[in-house]
C-alpha cells in the first residue's frame, strides 16, 4: 500500500487512546452514514502497544476521590465490559484498603458510588475490616486498616492483548494503522492556526482533523504544537501561581513475584479482586526486620497468569530532571534508567508479606527482569482532553489512562460535533480558571 498523502482523521499513537478513538470513530461514522474507518489513519513511530498501554499493570477501577474521575471511570468500565474477550478483560473487582487518614475520603467515594449506581461494599472499623479480608484470604494480616471499599466491578485486563484486541476491532472497521512512522512536526494554516498537515519522517500527510494520543511522549508533541511549556494556575487558595511547568515526569515502579499465580487465589479457590492497600503502619523488611518506612505507603497487586506471578506496584517517584531532558526513549523495560531496582523489590515483597503471610520469605522468587516505566503528568495530575490549534484533539491522561478506554469514545463523538459533559472537567482552561479537582489524602499522585 502506498504511503498516504491525506487522511481525514489522523491519529498519532497506537496506545489505548489512539486505538479507542479510531475504533469508536469508525463505528460512529458507519452508523451515522458519514463515512467509515477508511477515513482514519493511525500512525505510530514504533507499533501497536509500544508505549505505556503495552506495559501497564492493567488495573481497572472506579475508586477515585474526584467525582469527575469517578463518572468518567464508570463509563470506561462499561466499555471494558462491552467485549471482555476482545479486551482480555478480567472483571474480578477491585479493593481499596485504607488507614484512618483516608477513611473519610473513601467513605465519600463509597457514598458517591452508590449515587451513580456503581456496585460496591464499604466496610468500616479495624475489626470488621480484618474479618472481611480474612473471609477472602485466611492469612490476611495487614495492620493499620480501618476501611475497605470493595468494588464489585472493574478488575484488570492483559495489557498487550487488549491493545491488539482494540486494534483488531478498529481494523475490522477499515482503519489503517501504520507502524514505524514518526511525527516530527506540524504545518499550520497561516490565518487560523489550524493544522493542515502532519510532518513525518516519511513525508507529509495532509489532514482535516488530528488526534494526539502519545502517552509519555506528550511533552515532545506539545512543543511541536507550540503550546505553552509553563502556565499560570489559579489555585484552590485563590492565589495565581505563575510559571508552573506544564509537564512533569514520574517513574512507575512495578514488578512480579515469580510464584505460581494460584498462590494468590481466595479461600474458595477463586481469582481475587485487585488488592490496593494504603497504610500508615510501619513497614519492616521481610528479609532482616529493618524499618523500611514509617510514613504513609501503598501497594497494589494481583495474581496474573499473563505476568506469570503476583504482579503489581507501589507509589511512583517524581523524576527531578527538566522534562525536555528526560530520556523517554528507549521506553519501558528497554530503558537503562527508568526501571525498578533491588530496593523496590525489597520494599514491595516486604509489603506483600505485610499484607498476607503466604508471601513471607519469598523475595528470592522476585523476577529479575526490567519493569516499570515513565508517565507524563499535568500540573494537577489529572487528564487534559481538549482541542488545540482549532482542529487538534489532545488526549493527555496524566498516566491515569489504560483503564480510561472510554475517552476515545467520547472524543469520537466530539469529532462528529458533540460536546461531552464527562470530558468538560478535563479541559485545559481549568488551570487558568481555577476549576481544579479536589485532592485526596492518598499517597499516590493519581487517586
Ligand atoms: C508501568 C506502568 C503501569 C501502569 N499501570 C496502569 C494501570 O494499571 N491502570 C491504568 O489505568 N493505567 C496504568 N498506567 C498508565 C497507562 O498505561 C497510560 O496512562 C496509558 O496507557 C496511556 O495511553 P496512551 O494511549 O495515551 O499512550 P501510549 O500507550 O503510551 O501510546 C502512545 C503511542 O504513541 C507513539 N508515539 C509517541 N510519539 C510519537 C510520534 N512522534 N510519532 C508517532 N507515534 C508516536 C508511541 O510509540 C506509543 O505507541 C501505567 C503506566 C505505566 C508506565
Tab-separated table of C-alpha atoms and ligand atoms in Angstrom:
chain	number	residue	atom	x	y	z
A	1	UNK	CA	0.000	0.000	0.000
A	2	UNK	CA	1.348	3.457	-0.905
A	3	UNK	CA	2.333	5.891	1.825
A	4	UNK	CA	-0.742	8.083	2.371
A	5	UNK	CA	-0.737	11.747	1.341
A	6	UNK	CA	-4.022	12.648	3.066
A	7	UNK	CA	-6.192	11.484	5.942
A	8	UNK	CA	-9.456	12.987	7.064
A	9	UNK	CA	-8.774	11.922	10.649
A	10	UNK	CA	-5.120	11.436	11.564
A	11	UNK	CA	-4.419	9.822	14.926
A	12	UNK	CA	-0.912	9.901	16.418
A	13	UNK	CA	-0.243	6.965	18.757
A	14	UNK	CA	-1.431	3.358	18.772
A	15	UNK	CA	-1.991	3.055	22.515
A	16	UNK	CA	-5.316	2.801	24.301
A	17	UNK	CA	-6.482	6.336	23.493
A	18	UNK	CA	-5.443	6.399	19.837
A	19	UNK	CA	-6.882	2.955	19.143
A	20	UNK	CA	-10.067	3.545	21.125
A	21	UNK	CA	-10.647	6.813	19.266
A	22	UNK	CA	-10.019	5.052	15.935
A	23	UNK	CA	-12.389	2.179	16.661
A	24	UNK	CA	-15.222	4.257	18.108
A	25	UNK	CA	-14.924	6.957	15.450
A	26	UNK	CA	-15.022	4.364	12.661
A	27	UNK	CA	-18.101	2.713	14.167
A	28	UNK	CA	-19.833	6.086	14.582
A	29	UNK	CA	-19.017	7.205	11.031
A	30	UNK	CA	-20.500	3.999	9.701
A	31	UNK	CA	-23.580	4.099	11.961
A	32	UNK	CA	-24.352	7.704	11.026
A	33	UNK	CA	-23.672	7.214	7.340
A	34	UNK	CA	-20.931	9.842	7.469
A	35	UNK	CA	-18.040	7.698	6.276
A	36	UNK	CA	-16.076	4.706	7.507
A	37	UNK	CA	-12.833	3.526	9.057
A	38	UNK	CA	-11.161	4.209	5.707
A	39	UNK	CA	-11.275	7.903	6.662
A	40	UNK	CA	-8.996	7.210	9.645
A	41	UNK	CA	-5.233	6.769	9.743
A	42	UNK	CA	-3.331	5.831	12.902
A	43	UNK	CA	0.422	6.496	12.938
A	44	UNK	CA	2.842	5.073	15.461
A	45	UNK	CA	6.598	5.582	15.500
A	46	UNK	CA	7.021	2.025	16.809
A	47	UNK	CA	3.851	-0.036	16.708
A	48	UNK	CA	0.680	-1.126	18.498
A	49	UNK	CA	1.099	-1.126	22.303
A	50	UNK	CA	4.686	0.183	22.112
A	51	UNK	CA	4.034	2.767	24.820
A	52	UNK	CA	2.577	2.798	28.318
A	53	UNK	CA	-0.540	0.839	27.276
A	54	UNK	CA	1.667	-2.140	26.430
A	55	UNK	CA	3.372	-2.293	29.834
A	56	UNK	CA	0.526	-1.166	32.123
A	57	UNK	CA	-0.319	-3.325	35.099
A	58	UNK	CA	-3.804	-3.163	33.603
A	59	UNK	CA	-5.818	-2.273	36.706
A	60	UNK	CA	-9.336	-1.014	36.035
A	61	UNK	CA	-11.129	0.638	38.931
A	62	UNK	CA	-13.643	3.312	39.774
A	63	UNK	CA	-12.062	4.285	43.092
A	64	UNK	CA	-11.259	7.964	42.702
A	65	UNK	CA	-11.777	10.781	45.172
A	66	UNK	CA	-12.691	13.213	42.376
A	67	UNK	CA	-16.376	12.966	41.289
A	68	UNK	CA	-15.497	13.796	37.663
A	69	UNK	CA	-12.966	10.970	37.541
A	70	UNK	CA	-15.468	8.504	39.024
A	71	UNK	CA	-18.154	9.371	36.497
A	72	UNK	CA	-15.687	9.005	33.657
A	73	UNK	CA	-14.405	5.705	35.070
A	74	UNK	CA	-17.932	4.283	35.262
A	75	UNK	CA	-18.220	4.975	31.513
A	76	UNK	CA	-14.812	3.322	30.968
A	77	UNK	CA	-15.746	0.180	32.890
A	78	UNK	CA	-18.867	-0.097	30.715
A	79	UNK	CA	-16.652	-0.126	27.600
A	80	UNK	CA	-14.382	-2.816	29.080
A	81	UNK	CA	-17.484	-4.860	29.913
A	82	UNK	CA	-18.834	-4.477	26.366
A	83	UNK	CA	-16.386	-7.022	24.924
A	84	UNK	CA	-14.366	-8.771	27.663
A	85	UNK	CA	-12.979	-11.345	25.230
A	86	UNK	CA	-11.524	-8.896	22.702
A	87	UNK	CA	-10.264	-6.645	25.500
A	88	UNK	CA	-8.784	-9.533	27.513
A	89	UNK	CA	-10.684	-8.136	30.472
A	90	UNK	CA	-10.983	-9.930	33.824
A	91	UNK	CA	-13.858	-8.490	35.870
A	92	UNK	CA	-12.571	-9.652	39.260
A	93	UNK	CA	-13.340	-6.396	41.093
A	94	UNK	CA	-11.067	-4.062	42.999
A	95	UNK	CA	-10.422	-3.336	46.697
A	96	UNK	CA	-9.220	-0.079	48.230
A	97	UNK	CA	-7.961	-0.961	51.717
A	98	UNK	CA	-7.109	2.144	53.719
A	99	UNK	CA	-5.894	3.616	57.027
A	100	UNK	CA	-7.794	6.072	59.212
A	101	UNK	CA	-6.127	9.040	57.450
A	102	UNK	CA	-8.043	8.116	54.291
A	103	UNK	CA	-11.262	6.873	55.935
A	104	UNK	CA	-13.345	9.986	55.261
A	105	UNK	CA	-12.182	10.263	51.643
A	106	UNK	CA	-13.046	6.644	50.937
A	107	UNK	CA	-16.408	6.911	52.742
A	108	UNK	CA	-17.218	9.787	50.394
A	109	UNK	CA	-16.227	7.680	47.381
A	110	UNK	CA	-18.428	4.821	48.617
A	111	UNK	CA	-21.384	7.178	49.070
A	112	UNK	CA	-20.983	8.635	45.619
A	113	UNK	CA	-20.575	5.212	44.024
A	114	UNK	CA	-23.987	4.407	45.448
A	115	UNK	CA	-25.349	7.619	43.963
A	116	UNK	CA	-24.144	6.711	40.459
A	117	UNK	CA	-25.194	3.048	40.818
A	118	UNK	CA	-21.650	1.654	40.831
A	119	UNK	CA	-21.832	-1.543	42.895
A	120	UNK	CA	-19.511	-1.670	45.921
A	121	UNK	CA	-19.407	-2.787	49.562
A	122	UNK	CA	-17.980	-0.456	52.207
A	123	UNK	CA	-16.643	-1.915	55.454
A	124	UNK	CA	-15.580	0.308	58.374
A	125	UNK	CA	-13.666	-0.272	61.609
A	126	UNK	CA	-10.463	-2.245	62.175
A	127	UNK	CA	-12.227	-5.390	63.452
A	128	UNK	CA	-14.811	-5.602	60.687
A	129	UNK	CA	-12.175	-4.880	58.027
A	130	UNK	CA	-9.927	-7.678	59.295
A	131	UNK	CA	-12.897	-10.082	59.385
A	132	UNK	CA	-13.983	-9.099	55.861
A	133	UNK	CA	-10.456	-9.576	54.498
A	134	UNK	CA	-9.998	-12.934	56.275
A	135	UNK	CA	-13.240	-14.052	54.684
A	136	UNK	CA	-11.348	-13.700	51.402
A	137	UNK	CA	-7.808	-14.639	52.490
A	138	UNK	CA	-7.351	-16.541	55.740
A	139	UNK	CA	-3.730	-15.330	56.032
A	140	UNK	CA	-4.632	-11.611	55.873
A	141	UNK	CA	-2.515	-9.689	58.398
A	142	UNK	CA	-2.201	-6.051	57.237
A	143	UNK	CA	-2.218	-3.575	60.126
A	144	UNK	CA	-3.471	-0.020	60.370
A	145	UNK	CA	-6.572	-0.641	58.238
A	146	UNK	CA	-9.918	0.940	59.181
A	147	UNK	CA	-11.854	0.888	55.908
A	148	UNK	CA	-12.286	-1.454	52.969
A	149	UNK	CA	-14.052	-0.425	49.793
A	150	UNK	CA	-14.797	-3.496	47.689
A	151	UNK	CA	-15.766	-2.519	44.152
A	152	UNK	CA	-17.637	-5.390	42.548
A	153	UNK	CA	-16.960	-4.116	39.041
A	154	UNK	CA	-13.613	-3.417	37.394
A	155	UNK	CA	-10.567	-5.646	37.770
A	156	UNK	CA	-7.778	-5.826	35.239
A	157	UNK	CA	-7.019	-6.568	31.591
A	158	UNK	CA	-3.940	-8.006	29.879
A	159	UNK	CA	-2.014	-5.028	28.522
A	160	UNK	CA	-0.687	-6.110	25.092
A	161	UNK	CA	-3.545	-8.495	24.308
A	162	UNK	CA	-6.178	-5.846	24.969
A	163	UNK	CA	-4.434	-3.360	22.672
A	164	UNK	CA	-4.261	-5.933	19.863
A	165	UNK	CA	-7.956	-6.659	20.515
A	166	UNK	CA	-8.768	-2.968	20.179
A	167	UNK	CA	-6.582	-2.618	17.068
A	168	UNK	CA	-8.337	-5.641	15.535
A	169	UNK	CA	-11.736	-4.040	16.099
A	170	UNK	CA	-10.526	-0.781	14.517
A	171	UNK	CA	-9.034	-2.598	11.514
A	172	UNK	CA	-12.228	-4.593	11.083
A	173	UNK	CA	-13.948	-1.202	10.639
A	174	UNK	CA	-11.447	-0.327	7.895
A	175	UNK	CA	-8.995	1.810	9.916
A	176	UNK	CA	-5.405	1.830	8.653
A	177	UNK	CA	-2.682	1.537	11.318
A	178	UNK	CA	0.800	2.451	10.105
A	179	UNK	CA	3.742	1.405	12.295
A	180	UNK	CA	7.255	2.818	12.092
A	181	UNK	CA	6.185	6.345	11.116
A	182	UNK	CA	7.298	9.124	13.435
A	183	UNK	CA	5.588	12.511	13.584
A	184	UNK	CA	8.279	15.188	13.594
A	185	UNK	CA	6.298	18.382	13.042
A	186	UNK	CA	3.086	20.085	12.005
A	187	UNK	CA	2.133	22.521	9.266
A	188	UNK	CA	-0.275	25.245	10.348
A	189	UNK	CA	-2.641	27.433	8.309
A	190	UNK	CA	-1.276	30.967	8.431
A	191	UNK	CA	-4.606	32.574	9.332
A	192	UNK	CA	-6.498	30.179	11.551
A	193	UNK	CA	-3.533	28.354	13.082
A	194	UNK	CA	-5.261	25.050	12.281
A	195	UNK	CA	-3.102	22.052	11.381
A	196	UNK	CA	-3.080	21.440	7.642
A	197	UNK	CA	-0.576	18.597	7.555
A	198	UNK	CA	1.435	16.356	9.812
A	199	UNK	CA	5.140	16.071	9.022
A	200	UNK	CA	6.563	12.591	9.425
A	201	UNK	CA	9.963	11.004	8.901
A	202	UNK	CA	8.478	9.505	5.701
A	203	UNK	CA	6.842	12.627	4.316
A	204	UNK	CA	3.944	14.984	4.966
A	205	UNK	CA	0.354	13.837	5.331
A	206	UNK	CA	-2.358	16.445	4.808
A	207	UNK	CA	-5.258	16.095	7.229
A	208	UNK	CA	-8.541	17.646	8.338
A	209	UNK	CA	-8.502	16.609	11.996
A	210	UNK	CA	-5.654	15.468	14.224
A	211	UNK	CA	-5.881	13.413	17.400
A	212	UNK	CA	-2.768	13.339	19.589
A	213	UNK	CA	-2.590	10.294	21.868
A	214	UNK	CA	1.103	9.842	22.538
A	215	UNK	CA	1.141	8.997	26.257
A	216	UNK	CA	4.536	9.725	27.853
A	217	UNK	CA	5.762	11.459	24.664
A	218	UNK	CA	3.244	14.306	25.096
A	219	UNK	CA	5.937	16.771	26.193
A	220	UNK	CA	7.627	16.440	22.773
A	221	UNK	CA	4.440	16.741	20.720
A	222	UNK	CA	3.211	19.614	22.902
A	223	UNK	CA	6.380	21.518	21.905
A	224	UNK	CA	5.802	20.734	18.222
A	225	UNK	CA	2.260	22.102	18.619
A	226	UNK	CA	3.856	25.290	20.008
A	227	UNK	CA	1.759	25.092	23.178
A	228	UNK	CA	2.957	26.711	26.446
A	229	UNK	CA	5.624	24.836	28.388
A	230	UNK	CA	4.858	26.782	31.555
A	231	UNK	CA	1.421	28.008	32.628
A	232	UNK	CA	-0.268	30.137	35.290
A	233	UNK	CA	-2.682	28.310	37.586
A	234	UNK	CA	-5.378	29.792	39.778
A	235	UNK	CA	-5.081	27.672	42.893
A	236	UNK	CA	-7.723	26.494	45.293
A	237	UNK	CA	-6.220	29.042	47.702
A	238	UNK	CA	-7.397	31.832	45.365
A	239	UNK	CA	-3.812	32.827	44.501
A	240	UNK	CA	-2.416	32.858	40.975
A	241	UNK	CA	0.575	30.507	40.782
A	242	UNK	CA	2.764	31.664	37.932
A	243	UNK	CA	5.106	29.857	35.591
A	244	UNK	CA	4.264	26.266	36.589
A	245	UNK	CA	5.754	23.555	34.326
A	246	UNK	CA	3.039	22.023	32.151
A	247	UNK	CA	4.621	18.550	32.231
A	248	UNK	CA	6.454	16.557	34.872
A	249	UNK	CA	7.721	13.001	34.560
A	250	UNK	CA	7.171	10.345	37.199
A	251	UNK	CA	8.580	6.841	37.142
A	252	UNK	CA	6.192	3.994	37.871
A	253	UNK	CA	7.650	1.100	39.762
A	254	UNK	CA	6.161	-2.315	39.185
A	255	UNK	CA	7.277	-5.926	39.116
A	256	UNK	CA	6.353	-9.574	39.573
A	257	UNK	CA	6.901	-12.143	42.290
A	258	UNK	CA	7.529	-15.238	40.197
A	259	UNK	CA	5.381	-17.691	42.148
A	260	UNK	CA	2.509	-19.770	40.794
A	261	UNK	CA	-0.294	-17.193	40.364
A	262	UNK	CA	-2.606	-19.728	42.026
A	263	UNK	CA	-0.863	-18.887	45.301
A	264	UNK	CA	-2.898	-15.672	45.218
A	265	UNK	CA	-6.335	-17.297	44.993
A	266	UNK	CA	-9.040	-16.669	47.607
A	267	UNK	CA	-10.068	-19.118	50.346
A	268	UNK	CA	-12.611	-20.661	47.960
A	269	UNK	CA	-10.106	-21.006	45.125
A	270	UNK	CA	-11.239	-18.038	43.031
A	271	UNK	CA	-9.341	-15.205	41.364
A	272	UNK	CA	-9.362	-12.386	43.942
A	273	UNK	CA	-10.137	-8.741	43.305
A	274	UNK	CA	-7.163	-6.493	42.579
A	275	UNK	CA	-5.856	-5.508	46.008
A	276	UNK	CA	-4.737	-1.957	46.761
A	277	UNK	CA	-3.503	-1.334	50.314
A	278	UNK	CA	-2.513	2.037	51.766
A	279	UNK	CA	-1.436	2.208	55.388
A	280	UNK	CA	0.482	4.295	57.871
A	281	UNK	CA	1.590	1.238	59.877
A	282	UNK	CA	5.410	0.992	59.775
A	283	UNK	CA	6.745	-1.322	57.094
A	284	UNK	CA	9.574	-3.628	58.149
A	285	UNK	CA	11.824	-5.692	55.929
A	286	UNK	CA	10.673	-9.262	55.341
A	287	UNK	CA	14.374	-10.118	54.989
A	288	UNK	CA	16.052	-8.695	58.101
A	289	UNK	CA	13.323	-6.887	60.064
A	290	UNK	CA	14.816	-3.415	59.484
A	291	UNK	CA	12.462	-0.439	59.158
A	292	UNK	CA	11.687	0.394	55.512
A	293	UNK	CA	9.287	3.277	56.166
A	294	UNK	CA	7.141	4.757	58.897
A	295	UNK	CA	5.373	7.154	56.508
A	296	UNK	CA	2.092	6.529	54.667
A	297	UNK	CA	2.792	3.948	51.940
A	298	UNK	CA	0.796	1.869	49.499
A	299	UNK	CA	0.962	-1.089	47.126
A	300	UNK	CA	-1.321	-2.874	44.673
A	301	UNK	CA	-1.169	-6.449	43.463
A	302	UNK	CA	-2.982	-9.257	41.707
A	303	UNK	CA	-2.277	-12.822	40.660
A	304	UNK	CA	-1.709	-12.586	36.923
A	305	UNK	CA	-1.192	-15.539	34.570
A	306	UNK	CA	-0.066	-13.142	31.843
A	307	UNK	CA	2.834	-11.914	34.007
A	308	UNK	CA	3.250	-15.454	35.465
A	309	UNK	CA	3.160	-14.480	39.110
A	310	UNK	CA	1.868	-11.937	41.589
A	311	UNK	CA	2.208	-8.639	39.760
A	312	UNK	CA	1.816	-5.090	40.993
A	313	UNK	CA	3.481	-1.884	42.055
A	314	UNK	CA	3.835	0.889	44.592
A	315	UNK	CA	3.932	4.683	44.667
A	316	UNK	CA	5.804	6.218	41.728
A	317	UNK	CA	8.617	8.715	42.235
A	318	UNK	CA	8.957	12.135	40.648
A	319	UNK	CA	11.763	12.468	38.093
A	320	UNK	CA	13.600	15.667	39.091
A	321	UNK	CA	15.048	16.287	35.597
A	322	UNK	CA	13.651	19.131	33.498
A	323	UNK	CA	11.074	17.453	31.152
A	324	UNK	CA	12.866	18.254	27.860
A	325	UNK	CA	15.960	16.497	29.197
A	326	UNK	CA	14.175	13.282	30.285
A	327	UNK	CA	15.126	10.299	28.106
A	328	UNK	CA	11.696	8.862	27.264
A	329	UNK	CA	13.285	6.595	24.642
A	330	UNK	CA	14.088	3.794	24.807
A	331	UNK	CA	10.827	3.290	26.682
A	332	UNK	CA	9.720	0.925	29.444
A	333	UNK	CA	11.749	-2.246	30.007
A	334	UNK	CA	14.229	-1.106	27.312
A	335	UNK	CA	15.149	1.991	29.326
A	336	UNK	CA	18.503	1.805	31.129
A	337	UNK	CA	17.303	4.446	33.603
A	338	UNK	CA	13.591	4.158	34.412
A	339	UNK	CA	13.154	0.581	35.563
A	340	UNK	CA	12.707	-0.905	39.011
A	341	UNK	CA	15.697	-1.837	41.153
A	342	UNK	CA	16.527	-4.133	44.081
A	343	UNK	CA	15.436	-1.525	46.610
A	344	UNK	CA	11.943	-1.510	45.083
A	345	UNK	CA	11.843	-5.334	45.068
A	346	UNK	CA	12.782	-5.355	48.758
A	347	UNK	CA	10.078	-2.825	49.657
A	348	UNK	CA	7.357	-4.406	47.523
A	349	UNK	CA	7.982	-8.010	48.582
A	350	UNK	CA	8.089	-6.907	52.240
A	351	UNK	CA	4.810	-5.057	51.704
A	352	UNK	CA	3.218	-8.172	50.184
A	353	UNK	CA	4.324	-10.171	53.235
A	354	UNK	CA	2.935	-7.394	55.473
A	355	UNK	CA	-0.482	-7.979	53.859
A	356	UNK	CA	-0.538	-11.769	53.541
A	357	UNK	CA	1.577	-14.343	55.354
A	358	UNK	CA	1.755	-16.584	52.289
A	359	UNK	CA	4.170	-14.109	50.672
A	360	UNK	CA	6.646	-14.040	53.540
A	361	UNK	CA	10.122	-15.420	52.796
A	362	UNK	CA	9.608	-15.359	49.045
A	363	UNK	CA	11.766	-12.421	47.938
A	364	UNK	CA	14.137	-14.936	46.278
A	365	UNK	CA	11.361	-15.579	43.751
A	366	UNK	CA	11.236	-11.929	42.611
A	367	UNK	CA	11.553	-11.850	38.824
A	368	UNK	CA	14.846	-10.177	37.968
A	369	UNK	CA	13.596	-8.584	34.770
A	370	UNK	CA	13.322	-4.909	33.775
A	371	UNK	CA	9.911	-3.499	34.544
A	372	UNK	CA	8.109	-0.200	35.178
A	373	UNK	CA	8.206	2.943	33.069
A	374	UNK	CA	7.654	6.671	32.734
A	375	UNK	CA	4.422	8.614	32.888
A	376	UNK	CA	3.999	12.272	31.955
A	377	UNK	CA	1.850	14.237	34.407
A	378	UNK	CA	-0.088	17.507	34.124
A	379	UNK	CA	0.256	20.199	36.834
A	380	UNK	CA	-2.687	18.815	38.861
A	381	UNK	CA	-2.031	15.184	37.865
A	382	UNK	CA	-5.401	14.836	36.101
A	383	UNK	CA	-6.021	14.332	32.388
A	384	UNK	CA	-6.210	17.111	29.840
A	385	UNK	CA	-8.548	16.329	26.949
A	386	UNK	CA	-9.154	19.339	24.777
A	387	UNK	CA	-8.976	20.870	21.310
A	388	UNK	CA	-5.918	22.954	20.429
A	389	UNK	CA	-4.897	24.713	17.201
A	390	UNK	CA	-8.544	24.646	16.021
A	391	UNK	CA	-8.599	21.049	14.799
A	392	UNK	CA	-6.387	19.011	17.099
A	393	UNK	CA	-7.767	16.911	19.959
A	394	UNK	CA	-5.082	16.210	22.553
A	395	UNK	CA	-5.650	13.278	24.906
A	396	UNK	CA	-3.101	13.569	27.704
A	397	UNK	CA	-4.216	11.282	30.501
A	398	UNK	CA	-1.579	12.175	33.115
A	399	UNK	CA	-0.864	8.486	33.367
A	400	UNK	CA	-4.310	7.502	34.662
A	401	UNK	CA	-5.173	6.078	31.431
A	402	UNK	CA	-5.020	2.405	30.494
A	403	UNK	CA	-8.345	1.983	32.262
A	404	UNK	CA	-9.761	5.078	30.513
A	405	UNK	CA	-10.774	3.293	27.341
A	406	UNK	CA	-13.945	5.411	27.038
A	407	UNK	CA	-12.065	8.671	26.410
A	408	UNK	CA	-11.610	7.643	22.775
A	409	UNK	CA	-15.346	7.001	22.512
A	410	UNK	CA	-16.165	10.445	23.904
A	411	UNK	CA	-13.574	12.129	21.678
A	412	UNK	CA	-15.043	10.325	18.670
A	413	UNK	CA	-18.432	11.865	19.482
A	414	UNK	CA	-16.809	15.299	19.788
A	415	UNK	CA	-15.102	14.862	16.408
A	416	UNK	CA	-18.550	14.476	14.906
A	417	UNK	CA	-19.864	17.628	16.505
A	418	UNK	CA	-20.893	16.573	20.017
A	419	UNK	CA	-19.640	18.027	23.274
A	420	UNK	CA	-19.010	15.570	26.092
A	421	UNK	CA	-20.169	16.585	29.579
A	422	UNK	CA	-17.932	13.863	31.038
A	423	UNK	CA	-14.857	15.457	29.441
A	424	UNK	CA	-15.769	19.025	30.452
A	425	UNK	CA	-13.912	18.898	33.823
A	426	UNK	CA	-10.729	17.914	31.952
A	427	UNK	CA	-10.360	20.940	29.700
A	428	UNK	CA	-7.092	22.887	29.685
A	429	UNK	CA	-8.913	26.082	30.710
A	430	UNK	CA	-9.435	24.677	34.221
A	431	UNK	CA	-5.910	25.734	35.203
A	432	UNK	CA	-6.410	29.444	34.421
A	433	UNK	CA	-9.981	29.394	35.746
A	434	UNK	CA	-9.097	27.616	38.997
A	435	UNK	CA	-11.557	24.756	38.361
A	436	UNK	CA	-9.203	22.226	39.885
A	437	UNK	CA	-10.118	18.751	41.048
A	438	UNK	CA	-10.240	18.022	44.783
A	439	UNK	CA	-7.124	16.423	46.259
A	440	UNK	CA	-7.300	13.232	48.339
A	441	UNK	CA	-5.127	12.007	51.229
A	442	UNK	CA	-3.824	9.052	49.222
A	443	UNK	CA	-0.030	8.608	48.912
A	444	UNK	CA	-0.486	8.158	45.135
A	445	UNK	CA	-0.490	11.153	42.761
A	446	UNK	CA	-3.435	9.823	40.777
A	447	UNK	CA	-6.083	8.964	43.377
B	1	LIG	C1	4.386	0.825	34.413
B	1	LIG	C2	3.042	1.421	34.169
B	1	LIG	C3	1.907	0.812	34.720
B	1	LIG	C4	0.650	1.360	34.525
B	1	LIG	N1	-0.439	0.728	35.054
B	1	LIG	C5	-1.689	1.214	34.817
B	1	LIG	C6	-2.827	0.535	35.307
B	1	LIG	O1	-2.727	-0.497	35.948
B	1	LIG	N2	-4.041	1.055	35.032
B	1	LIG	C7	-4.192	2.224	34.342
B	1	LIG	O2	-5.311	2.651	34.148
B	1	LIG	N3	-3.128	2.883	33.847
B	1	LIG	C8	-1.878	2.403	34.076
B	1	LIG	N4	-0.779	3.072	33.587
B	1	LIG	C9	-0.994	4.306	32.804
B	1	LIG	C10	-1.371	3.953	31.380
B	1	LIG	O3	-0.578	2.918	30.914
B	1	LIG	C11	-1.232	5.176	30.463
B	1	LIG	O4	-1.847	6.283	31.051
B	1	LIG	C12	-1.906	4.896	29.112
B	1	LIG	O5	-1.556	3.619	28.640
B	1	LIG	C13	-1.519	5.958	28.084
B	1	LIG	O6	-2.114	5.595	26.863
B	1	LIG	P1	-1.852	6.435	25.552
B	1	LIG	O7	-2.672	5.834	24.508
B	1	LIG	O8	-2.030	7.876	25.879
B	1	LIG	O9	-0.279	6.296	25.286
B	1	LIG	P2	0.676	5.070	24.985
B	1	LIG	O10	0.075	3.774	25.297
B	1	LIG	O11	1.974	5.406	25.634
B	1	LIG	O12	0.832	5.118	23.419
B	1	LIG	C14	1.443	6.219	22.798
B	1	LIG	C15	1.964	5.769	21.469
B	1	LIG	O13	2.389	6.940	20.771
B	1	LIG	C16	3.507	6.610	19.978
B	1	LIG	N5	4.215	7.852	19.698
B	1	LIG	C17	4.825	8.685	20.560
B	1	LIG	N6	5.382	9.730	19.921
B	1	LIG	C18	5.113	9.555	18.612
B	1	LIG	C19	5.439	10.299	17.435
B	1	LIG	N7	6.166	11.433	17.499
B	1	LIG	N8	5.018	9.824	16.228
B	1	LIG	C20	4.299	8.668	16.145
B	1	LIG	N9	3.990	7.933	17.235
B	1	LIG	C21	4.374	8.366	18.449
B	1	LIG	C22	4.294	5.644	20.853
B	1	LIG	O14	5.147	4.821	20.093
B	1	LIG	C23	3.188	4.868	21.557
B	1	LIG	O15	2.922	3.622	20.932
B	1	LIG	C24	0.505	2.556	33.772
B	1	LIG	C25	1.629	3.174	33.220
B	1	LIG	C26	2.888	2.619	33.407
B	1	LIG	C27	4.074	3.295	32.792
